[in-house]
Amino acid sequence: MLPTSTLLATMQRRPAPVTFEKETDAALTVPPQTSGVFASNIVRCSLKMDTKVTQVTVTASSEIDIAFVSVISSLELVRCHGVRAAFTGTCRTIVVDACDNVMLVVPAESTVRVVSSASTRVRIVTSATQDAYCVPDLDLQTLETCIAPYGRPDYPDFLYYHPCQSTQLIDLAEVSPLWRDIWSHWHKLPWTLKSYTAPTALQHLADLVDTPIWLQVLPTFHVTRPVTQEMCLAVKLGYHRPFYAAVAASDLRTLRSFMSASGEWPTLPQFTALVNGRVAGSDAPRPVSLAVLYKDITHIWQAACLASGATGDGAPRYCTLNRVD
């Protein structure tokens, strides 16, 4: 039987997170036994944590000084300016997104992983030696090149995909081992932390039709291979892959790119004419019929209509693109 102290400890409720909002010129202290800390719109403040916490998230803040012992999960800085964050214990990950002028003071023996995206002047300083170095921002160009031709130029489409380390579908050799490891964990983060340009209302059909369809982790965009195995479109279409890559390279990368100007989903003959017209100059071996490709992409269209709550007359080609709030 468990000792009384241990039994009581297991029955205790998890401490509620602490939230600070719209504070200015204040010394903010987090009480002991806090699970998480969330701060938003604080200016010229210090944020101090004397005991271990689960997670720390600071958004839309400036000129702040953060000091903590240890964070179990991560420290996340989003849209902040002028931040100094220092810790003396452990921290697994620090995410810096859309920030400027960030200094991270870490112990010399720390193994913390720092991920910087759309940020400038992010520096790491070791507390013992005061050695400093800049954190490189996420190399979007390299990741865009890696997933070509399935990703749209100038869009963070790599965020929709969880790469398999042994894949031959994309060229992971273009990506450094560090960013390859970060990318493999990226899909676990909320969209608001991945990128400030990422969609935030994917329940709307108007958003779903502009979402990339070839490389995806979102179940709405998965198709089924025989034996009921679900996967993304580019992985499922293993035969004639160079041809399907040519289809994607012809700028047919979203549901909207297959639709008519009036917003209707095409019939098989219309779909075939569109695709053949786009890849007319490709010499890649092609399938006898585009029925399989049409079936799979139409399945994604139907799933998008269902996920968004779009209504019509029962035929997927008449789903409306109007937002349903």
mmCIF file of C-alpha atoms in Angstrom:
data_model
loop_
_atom_site.group_PDB
_atom_site.id
_atom_site.type_symbol
_atom_site.label_atom_id
_atom_site.label_comp_id
_atom_site.label_asym_id
_atom_site.label_seq_id
_atom_site.Cartn_x
_atom_site.Cartn_y
_atom_site.Cartn_z
ATOM 1 C CA MET A 1 0.000 0.000 0.000
ATOM 2 C CA LEU A 2 1.218 3.501 -0.804
ATOM 3 C CA PRO A 3 2.374 5.644 2.125
ATOM 4 C CA THR A 4 -0.206 8.204 3.193
ATOM 5 C CA SER A 5 1.888 11.150 1.986
ATOM 6 C CA THR A 6 2.350 9.597 -1.457
ATOM 7 C CA LEU A 7 -1.322 8.664 -1.741
ATOM 8 C CA LEU A 8 -2.428 12.179 -0.854
ATOM 9 C CA ALA A 9 0.040 13.639 -3.329
ATOM 10 C CA THR A 10 -1.407 11.569 -6.170
ATOM 11 C CA MET A 11 -4.908 12.784 -5.296
ATOM 12 C CA GLN A 12 -4.028 16.456 -5.396
ATOM 13 C CA ARG A 13 -5.365 18.480 -8.290
ATOM 14 C CA ARG A 14 -2.877 19.899 -10.736
ATOM 15 C CA PRO A 15 -2.119 23.529 -9.848
ATOM 16 C CA ALA A 16 -3.781 26.085 -12.077
ATOM 17 C CA PRO A 17 -1.578 28.108 -14.431
ATOM 18 C CA VAL A 18 -0.715 31.702 -13.600
ATOM 19 C CA THR A 19 -1.649 34.440 -16.069
ATOM 20 C CA PHE A 20 -0.332 38.000 -16.325
ATOM 21 C CA GLU A 21 -1.954 40.445 -18.747
ATOM 22 C CA LYS A 22 -1.417 44.120 -19.561
ATOM 23 C CA GLU A 23 1.123 44.760 -16.818
ATOM 24 C CA THR A 24 3.533 47.699 -16.991
ATOM 25 C CA ASP A 25 6.628 48.491 -14.885
ATOM 26 C CA ALA A 26 5.934 45.634 -12.489
ATOM 27 C CA ALA A 27 7.893 42.905 -10.738
ATOM 28 C CA LEU A 28 5.909 39.737 -11.411
ATOM 29 C CA THR A 29 6.600 36.750 -9.176
ATOM 30 C CA VAL A 30 5.170 33.317 -9.824
ATOM 31 C CA PRO A 31 4.049 31.473 -6.677
ATOM 32 C CA PRO A 32 5.373 27.973 -5.905
ATOM 33 C CA GLN A 33 3.663 24.867 -7.278
ATOM 34 C CA THR A 34 2.524 26.497 -10.500
ATOM 35 C CA SER A 35 1.934 24.302 -13.540
ATOM 36 C CA GLY A 36 2.291 26.919 -16.263
ATOM 37 C CA VAL A 37 2.889 30.624 -16.751
ATOM 38 C CA PHE A 38 1.229 32.723 -19.453
ATOM 39 C CA ALA A 39 2.052 36.405 -19.920
ATOM 40 C CA SER A 40 0.638 38.712 -22.565
ATOM 41 C CA ASN A 41 1.037 42.410 -23.327
ATOM 42 C CA ILE A 42 3.437 43.165 -20.495
ATOM 43 C CA VAL A 43 5.877 46.053 -20.814
ATOM 44 C CA ARG A 44 9.058 46.810 -18.831
ATOM 45 C CA CYS A 45 8.403 44.006 -16.364
ATOM 46 C CA SER A 46 10.433 41.327 -14.647
ATOM 47 C CA LEU A 47 9.044 37.800 -14.480
ATOM 48 C CA LYS A 48 10.586 35.587 -11.811
ATOM 49 C CA MET A 49 10.026 31.895 -11.054
ATOM 50 C CA ASP A 50 11.894 30.446 -8.068
ATOM 51 C CA THR A 51 10.619 26.885 -8.536
ATOM 52 C CA LYS A 52 10.230 24.535 -11.481
ATOM 53 C CA VAL A 53 7.227 25.144 -13.762
ATOM 54 C CA THR A 54 5.765 23.125 -16.609
ATOM 55 C CA GLN A 55 5.744 25.741 -19.356
ATOM 56 C CA VAL A 56 6.239 29.463 -19.876
ATOM 57 C CA THR A 57 4.615 31.386 -22.729
ATOM 58 C CA VAL A 58 5.082 35.125 -23.279
ATOM 59 C CA THR A 59 3.338 36.911 -26.142
ATOM 60 C CA ALA A 60 3.147 40.471 -27.479
ATOM 61 C CA SER A 61 5.437 41.904 -24.792
ATOM 62 C CA SER A 62 8.470 44.182 -24.733
ATOM 63 C CA GLU A 63 11.413 45.050 -22.502
ATOM 64 C CA ILE A 64 11.006 42.139 -20.127
ATOM 65 C CA ASP A 65 13.429 40.215 -17.948
ATOM 66 C CA ILE A 66 12.595 36.550 -17.357
ATOM 67 C CA ALA A 67 14.389 34.515 -14.691
ATOM 68 C CA PHE A 68 13.587 30.925 -13.808
ATOM 69 C CA VAL A 69 15.168 27.807 -12.390
ATOM 70 C CA SER A 70 13.782 25.087 -14.669
ATOM 71 C CA VAL A 71 11.001 24.567 -17.184
ATOM 72 C CA ILE A 72 9.853 21.015 -17.848
ATOM 73 C CA SER A 73 8.533 21.577 -21.358
ATOM 74 C CA SER A 74 9.425 24.830 -23.090
ATOM 75 C CA LEU A 75 9.808 28.577 -22.936
ATOM 76 C CA GLU A 76 7.894 30.170 -25.809
ATOM 77 C CA LEU A 77 8.347 33.787 -26.884
ATOM 78 C CA VAL A 78 5.929 35.043 -29.535
ATOM 79 C CA ARG A 79 5.894 38.555 -31.028
ATOM 80 C CA CYS A 80 8.116 40.018 -28.322
ATOM 81 C CA HIS A 81 10.770 42.735 -28.415
ATOM 82 C CA GLY A 82 13.672 43.264 -26.048
ATOM 83 C CA VAL A 83 13.650 40.067 -23.977
ATOM 84 C CA ARG A 84 16.291 38.748 -21.610
ATOM 85 C CA ALA A 85 15.602 35.225 -20.377
ATOM 86 C CA ALA A 86 17.934 33.386 -17.999
ATOM 87 C CA PHE A 87 17.717 30.057 -16.229
ATOM 88 C CA THR A 88 19.991 28.125 -13.892
ATOM 89 C CA GLY A 89 18.552 24.607 -14.130
ATOM 90 C CA THR A 90 17.132 22.859 -17.174
ATOM 91 C CA CYS A 91 14.898 23.684 -20.121
ATOM 92 C CA ARG A 92 14.218 21.354 -23.039
ATOM 93 C CA THR A 93 13.192 23.828 -25.737
ATOM 94 C CA ILE A 94 13.015 27.570 -26.299
ATOM 95 C CA VAL A 95 10.817 28.732 -29.177
ATOM 96 C CA VAL A 96 11.315 32.279 -30.471
ATOM 97 C CA ASP A 97 8.744 33.309 -33.080
ATOM 98 C CA ALA A 98 8.435 36.745 -34.693
ATOM 99 C CA CYS A 99 10.613 38.378 -32.033
ATOM 100 C CA ASP A 100 13.411 40.934 -32.070
ATOM 101 C CA ASN A 101 16.392 41.502 -29.767
ATOM 102 C CA VAL A 102 16.252 38.402 -27.578
ATOM 103 C CA MET A 103 19.068 37.354 -25.240
ATOM 104 C CA LEU A 104 19.003 33.863 -23.749
ATOM 105 C CA VAL A 105 21.362 33.261 -20.821
ATOM 106 C CA VAL A 106 21.891 29.532 -20.325
ATOM 107 C CA PRO A 107 24.145 27.383 -18.121
ATOM 108 C CA ALA A 108 27.355 26.226 -19.770
ATOM 109 C CA GLU A 109 26.285 22.570 -19.570
ATOM 110 C CA SER A 110 22.773 23.220 -20.905
ATOM 111 C CA THR A 111 21.450 21.103 -23.786
ATOM 112 C CA VAL A 112 18.501 23.396 -24.496
ATOM 113 C CA ARG A 113 17.277 23.447 -28.101
ATOM 114 C CA VAL A 114 16.497 26.921 -29.444
ATOM 115 C CA VAL A 115 14.149 27.286 -32.421
ATOM 116 C CA SER A 116 13.990 30.727 -34.007
ATOM 117 C CA SER A 117 11.447 31.591 -36.687
ATOM 118 C CA ALA A 118 10.826 34.961 -38.358
ATOM 119 C CA SER A 119 12.972 36.585 -35.660
ATOM 120 C CA THR A 120 15.983 38.890 -35.604
ATOM 121 C CA ARG A 121 18.875 39.405 -33.191
ATOM 122 C CA VAL A 122 18.413 36.239 -31.160
ATOM 123 C CA ARG A 123 21.522 35.515 -29.072
ATOM 124 C CA ILE A 124 22.572 32.803 -26.641
ATOM 125 C CA VAL A 125 24.988 33.664 -23.841
ATOM 126 C CA THR A 126 26.511 31.101 -21.489
ATOM 127 C CA SER A 127 26.247 32.265 -17.894
ATOM 128 C CA ALA A 128 29.681 30.954 -16.908
ATOM 129 C CA THR A 129 31.889 32.223 -19.729
ATOM 130 C CA GLN A 130 29.677 34.947 -21.212
ATOM 131 C CA ASP A 131 30.424 33.495 -24.632
ATOM 132 C CA ALA A 132 27.730 34.615 -27.049
ATOM 133 C CA TYR A 133 26.563 33.501 -30.457
ATOM 134 C CA CYS A 134 23.618 34.317 -32.673
ATOM 135 C CA VAL A 135 20.855 31.813 -33.326
ATOM 136 C CA PRO A 136 20.238 31.375 -37.057
ATOM 137 C CA ASP A 137 16.671 31.973 -38.131
ATOM 138 C CA LEU A 138 14.749 29.150 -39.724
ATOM 139 C CA ASP A 139 15.987 28.740 -43.284
ATOM 140 C CA LEU A 140 12.661 28.853 -45.104
ATOM 141 C CA GLN A 141 14.295 28.774 -48.519
ATOM 142 C CA THR A 142 16.059 25.488 -47.779
ATOM 143 C CA LEU A 143 12.879 23.852 -46.495
ATOM 144 C CA GLU A 144 10.883 25.126 -49.463
ATOM 145 C CA THR A 145 13.483 23.643 -51.808
ATOM 146 C CA CYS A 146 13.408 20.379 -49.869
ATOM 147 C CA ILE A 147 9.679 19.760 -50.422
ATOM 148 C CA ALA A 148 9.628 20.977 -54.028
ATOM 149 C CA PRO A 149 7.617 20.573 -56.173
ATOM 150 C CA TYR A 150 4.840 19.761 -53.697
ATOM 151 C CA GLY A 151 5.012 23.007 -51.717
ATOM 152 C CA ARG A 152 3.926 26.442 -52.871
ATOM 153 C CA PRO A 153 6.687 29.024 -53.346
ATOM 154 C CA ASP A 154 6.884 31.622 -50.566
ATOM 155 C CA TYR A 155 4.513 29.677 -48.304
ATOM 156 C CA PRO A 156 5.523 27.741 -45.149
ATOM 157 C CA ASP A 157 3.989 24.532 -46.525
ATOM 158 C CA PHE A 158 6.629 22.416 -44.789
ATOM 159 C CA LEU A 159 4.692 23.058 -41.570
ATOM 160 C CA TYR A 160 1.922 20.810 -42.872
ATOM 161 C CA TYR A 161 4.231 17.817 -43.197
ATOM 162 C CA HIS A 162 5.971 15.461 -40.786
ATOM 163 C CA PRO A 163 8.955 14.099 -42.722
ATOM 164 C CA CYS A 164 10.013 10.481 -42.459
ATOM 165 C CA GLN A 165 13.785 10.311 -42.029
ATOM 166 C CA SER A 166 14.071 7.518 -44.612
ATOM 167 C CA THR A 167 11.799 9.116 -47.203
ATOM 168 C CA GLN A 168 12.775 9.313 -50.849
ATOM 169 C CA LEU A 169 9.849 11.577 -51.647
ATOM 170 C CA ILE A 170 11.675 14.756 -50.665
ATOM 171 C CA ASP A 171 15.349 15.655 -50.502
ATOM 172 C CA LEU A 172 16.179 15.739 -46.798
ATOM 173 C CA ALA A 173 19.869 15.974 -47.655
ATOM 174 C CA GLU A 174 19.220 19.659 -48.325
ATOM 175 C CA VAL A 175 18.408 20.185 -44.635
ATOM 176 C CA SER A 176 20.995 20.205 -41.858
ATOM 177 C CA PRO A 177 20.718 17.497 -39.155
ATOM 178 C CA LEU A 178 19.682 20.118 -36.578
ATOM 179 C CA TRP A 179 16.787 21.504 -38.625
ATOM 180 C CA ARG A 180 15.835 17.996 -39.712
ATOM 181 C CA ASP A 181 15.384 17.039 -36.065
ATOM 182 C CA ILE A 182 13.479 20.243 -35.305
ATOM 183 C CA TRP A 183 11.240 19.712 -38.324
ATOM 184 C CA SER A 184 10.363 16.202 -37.189
ATOM 185 C CA HIS A 185 8.938 17.686 -33.961
ATOM 186 C CA TRP A 186 7.401 20.794 -35.515
ATOM 187 C CA HIS A 187 3.978 19.276 -36.175
ATOM 188 C CA LYS A 188 3.413 18.919 -32.410
ATOM 189 C CA LEU A 189 3.378 22.689 -31.873
ATOM 190 C CA PRO A 190 0.178 24.770 -32.069
ATOM 191 C CA TRP A 191 -0.213 26.709 -35.316
ATOM 192 C CA THR A 192 0.147 30.052 -33.532
ATOM 193 C CA LEU A 193 3.654 29.067 -32.453
ATOM 194 C CA LYS A 194 4.737 27.619 -35.779
ATOM 195 C CA SER A 195 4.274 30.718 -37.874
ATOM 196 C CA TYR A 196 2.366 33.962 -37.716
ATOM 197 C CA THR A 197 1.438 33.404 -41.385
ATOM 198 C CA ALA A 198 -0.102 29.989 -40.780
ATOM 199 C CA PRO A 199 -3.889 29.602 -41.045
ATOM 200 C CA THR A 200 -5.822 29.852 -37.805
ATOM 201 C CA ALA A 201 -9.350 28.978 -38.964
ATOM 202 C CA LEU A 202 -9.007 25.746 -40.889
ATOM 203 C CA GLN A 203 -12.637 24.888 -40.157
ATOM 204 C CA HIS A 204 -13.724 27.225 -42.981
ATOM 205 C CA LEU A 205 -13.910 25.780 -46.485
ATOM 206 C CA ALA A 206 -12.463 29.028 -47.844
ATOM 207 C CA ASP A 207 -9.306 28.223 -45.862
ATOM 208 C CA LEU A 208 -9.264 24.521 -46.626
ATOM 209 C CA VAL A 209 -9.338 24.968 -50.402
ATOM 210 C CA ASP A 210 -6.167 27.074 -50.176
ATOM 211 C CA THR A 211 -4.308 24.502 -48.080
ATOM 212 C CA PRO A 212 -1.649 22.311 -49.759
ATOM 213 C CA ILE A 213 -2.872 18.800 -50.519
ATOM 214 C CA TRP A 214 0.189 16.746 -51.496
ATOM 215 C CA LEU A 215 2.199 16.575 -48.244
ATOM 216 C CA GLN A 216 -0.008 16.701 -45.166
ATOM 217 C CA VAL A 217 -0.313 15.647 -41.539
ATOM 218 C CA LEU A 218 -3.904 16.899 -41.202
ATOM 219 C CA PRO A 219 -6.322 13.924 -41.387
ATOM 220 C CA THR A 220 -8.785 15.903 -43.508
ATOM 221 C CA PHE A 221 -6.274 15.783 -46.364
ATOM 222 C CA HIS A 222 -5.402 12.104 -46.092
ATOM 223 C CA VAL A 223 -6.422 9.451 -48.592
ATOM 224 C CA THR A 224 -6.746 5.712 -48.144
ATOM 225 C CA ARG A 225 -4.526 3.046 -49.600
ATOM 226 C CA PRO A 226 -5.883 -0.532 -49.775
ATOM 227 C CA VAL A 227 -6.028 -2.235 -46.372
ATOM 228 C CA THR A 228 -7.445 1.020 -44.944
ATOM 229 C CA GLN A 229 -4.094 2.701 -44.394
ATOM 230 C CA GLU A 230 -4.417 6.493 -44.423
ATOM 231 C CA MET A 231 -1.633 8.715 -45.695
ATOM 232 C CA CYS A 232 -0.997 11.912 -47.582
ATOM 233 C CA LEU A 233 -1.581 12.095 -51.324
ATOM 234 C CA ALA A 234 2.043 12.212 -52.497
ATOM 235 C CA VAL A 235 2.961 9.159 -50.422
ATOM 236 C CA LYS A 236 -0.041 7.141 -51.569
ATOM 237 C CA LEU A 237 0.594 7.732 -55.278
ATOM 238 C CA GLY A 238 3.783 5.691 -55.478
ATOM 239 C CA TYR A 239 3.405 4.582 -59.089
ATOM 240 C CA HIS A 240 4.093 7.195 -61.780
ATOM 241 C CA ARG A 241 5.483 9.485 -59.076
ATOM 242 C CA PRO A 242 7.475 11.658 -61.539
ATOM 243 C CA PHE A 243 4.227 12.380 -63.375
ATOM 244 C CA TYR A 244 2.396 13.356 -60.189
ATOM 245 C CA ALA A 245 5.360 15.533 -59.224
ATOM 246 C CA ALA A 246 4.961 17.269 -62.589
ATOM 247 C CA VAL A 247 1.270 17.815 -61.804
ATOM 248 C CA ALA A 248 2.197 19.493 -58.521
ATOM 249 C CA ALA A 249 4.942 21.505 -60.219
ATOM 250 C CA SER A 250 2.358 22.884 -62.651
ATOM 251 C CA ASP A 251 0.882 24.828 -59.715
ATOM 252 C CA LEU A 252 -1.852 22.284 -58.989
ATOM 253 C CA ARG A 253 -1.145 22.159 -55.264
ATOM 254 C CA THR A 254 -4.440 23.094 -53.599
ATOM 255 C CA LEU A 255 -8.093 22.203 -54.008
ATOM 256 C CA ARG A 256 -8.808 25.658 -55.378
ATOM 257 C CA SER A 257 -6.331 25.140 -58.209
ATOM 258 C CA PHE A 258 -8.554 22.333 -59.563
ATOM 259 C CA MET A 259 -11.816 24.272 -59.242
ATOM 260 C CA SER A 260 -13.570 26.380 -61.834
ATOM 261 C CA ALA A 261 -13.636 30.159 -61.639
ATOM 262 C CA SER A 262 -17.183 29.939 -60.264
ATOM 263 C CA GLY A 263 -16.065 27.657 -57.427
ATOM 264 C CA GLU A 264 -17.414 24.343 -58.720
ATOM 265 C CA TRP A 265 -15.623 21.048 -58.362
ATOM 266 C CA PRO A 266 -14.776 19.562 -61.783
ATOM 267 C CA THR A 267 -16.136 16.396 -63.319
ATOM 268 C CA LEU A 268 -13.666 13.703 -64.339
ATOM 269 C CA PRO A 269 -13.502 14.911 -67.987
ATOM 270 C CA GLN A 270 -12.957 18.507 -66.841
ATOM 271 C CA PHE A 271 -10.314 17.375 -64.357
ATOM 272 C CA THR A 272 -8.530 15.305 -67.004
ATOM 273 C CA ALA A 273 -8.498 18.179 -69.484
ATOM 274 C CA LEU A 274 -7.085 20.544 -66.856
ATOM 275 C CA VAL A 275 -4.291 18.223 -65.740
ATOM 276 C CA ASN A 276 -3.322 17.142 -69.254
ATOM 277 C CA GLY A 277 -3.170 20.756 -70.332
ATOM 278 C CA ARG A 278 -0.861 21.658 -67.459
ATOM 279 C CA VAL A 279 1.579 18.766 -67.958
ATOM 280 C CA ALA A 280 1.521 18.673 -71.754
ATOM 281 C CA GLY A 281 5.246 19.407 -71.878
ATOM 282 C CA SER A 282 6.245 16.702 -69.396
ATOM 283 C CA ASP A 283 7.859 13.523 -70.710
ATOM 284 C CA ALA A 284 7.299 11.598 -67.453
ATOM 285 C CA PRO A 285 5.489 8.261 -67.915
ATOM 286 C CA ARG A 286 1.849 8.783 -67.082
ATOM 287 C CA PRO A 287 -1.018 6.508 -66.038
ATOM 288 C CA VAL A 288 -3.527 5.354 -68.634
ATOM 289 C CA SER A 289 -6.293 7.213 -66.804
ATOM 290 C CA LEU A 290 -6.429 10.002 -64.255
ATOM 291 C CA ALA A 291 -9.407 8.382 -62.538
ATOM 292 C CA VAL A 292 -7.382 7.339 -59.478
ATOM 293 C CA LEU A 293 -5.935 10.824 -59.009
ATOM 294 C CA TYR A 294 -9.378 12.347 -59.499
ATOM 295 C CA LYS A 295 -10.909 9.952 -56.982
ATOM 296 C CA ASP A 296 -8.280 10.739 -54.341
ATOM 297 C CA ILE A 297 -8.415 14.516 -54.732
ATOM 298 C CA THR A 298 -12.217 14.440 -54.838
ATOM 299 C CA HIS A 299 -12.106 12.457 -51.595
ATOM 300 C CA ILE A 300 -10.070 15.298 -50.061
ATOM 301 C CA TRP A 301 -12.602 17.811 -51.414
ATOM 302 C CA GLN A 302 -15.478 15.893 -49.848
ATOM 303 C CA ALA A 303 -13.610 15.645 -46.539
ATOM 304 C CA ALA A 304 -12.960 19.399 -46.624
ATOM 305 C CA CYS A 305 -16.651 20.083 -47.231
ATOM 306 C CA LEU A 306 -17.571 17.800 -44.354
ATOM 307 C CA ALA A 307 -14.971 19.279 -41.995
ATOM 308 C CA SER A 308 -16.108 22.827 -42.731
ATOM 309 C CA GLY A 309 -19.824 22.129 -42.464
ATOM 310 C CA ALA A 310 -20.349 23.374 -46.015
ATOM 311 C CA THR A 311 -23.751 22.496 -47.418
ATOM 312 C CA GLY A 312 -24.999 21.800 -50.907
ATOM 313 C CA ASP A 313 -27.392 19.649 -52.859
ATOM 314 C CA GLY A 314 -25.655 16.422 -51.898
ATOM 315 C CA ALA A 315 -23.083 16.482 -54.682
ATOM 316 C CA PRO A 316 -19.599 17.535 -53.543
ATOM 317 C CA ARG A 317 -19.037 19.679 -56.623
ATOM 318 C CA TYR A 318 -21.656 22.185 -55.441
ATOM 319 C CA CYS A 319 -20.315 22.886 -51.944
ATOM 320 C CA THR A 320 -20.239 26.609 -51.293
ATOM 321 C CA LEU A 321 -17.046 28.493 -50.495
ATOM 322 C CA ASN A 322 -18.855 30.941 -48.236
ATOM 323 C CA ARG A 323 -17.712 30.941 -44.629
ATOM 324 C CA VAL A 324 -20.058 29.266 -42.180
ATOM 325 C CA ASP A 325 -19.540 30.944 -38.798
#
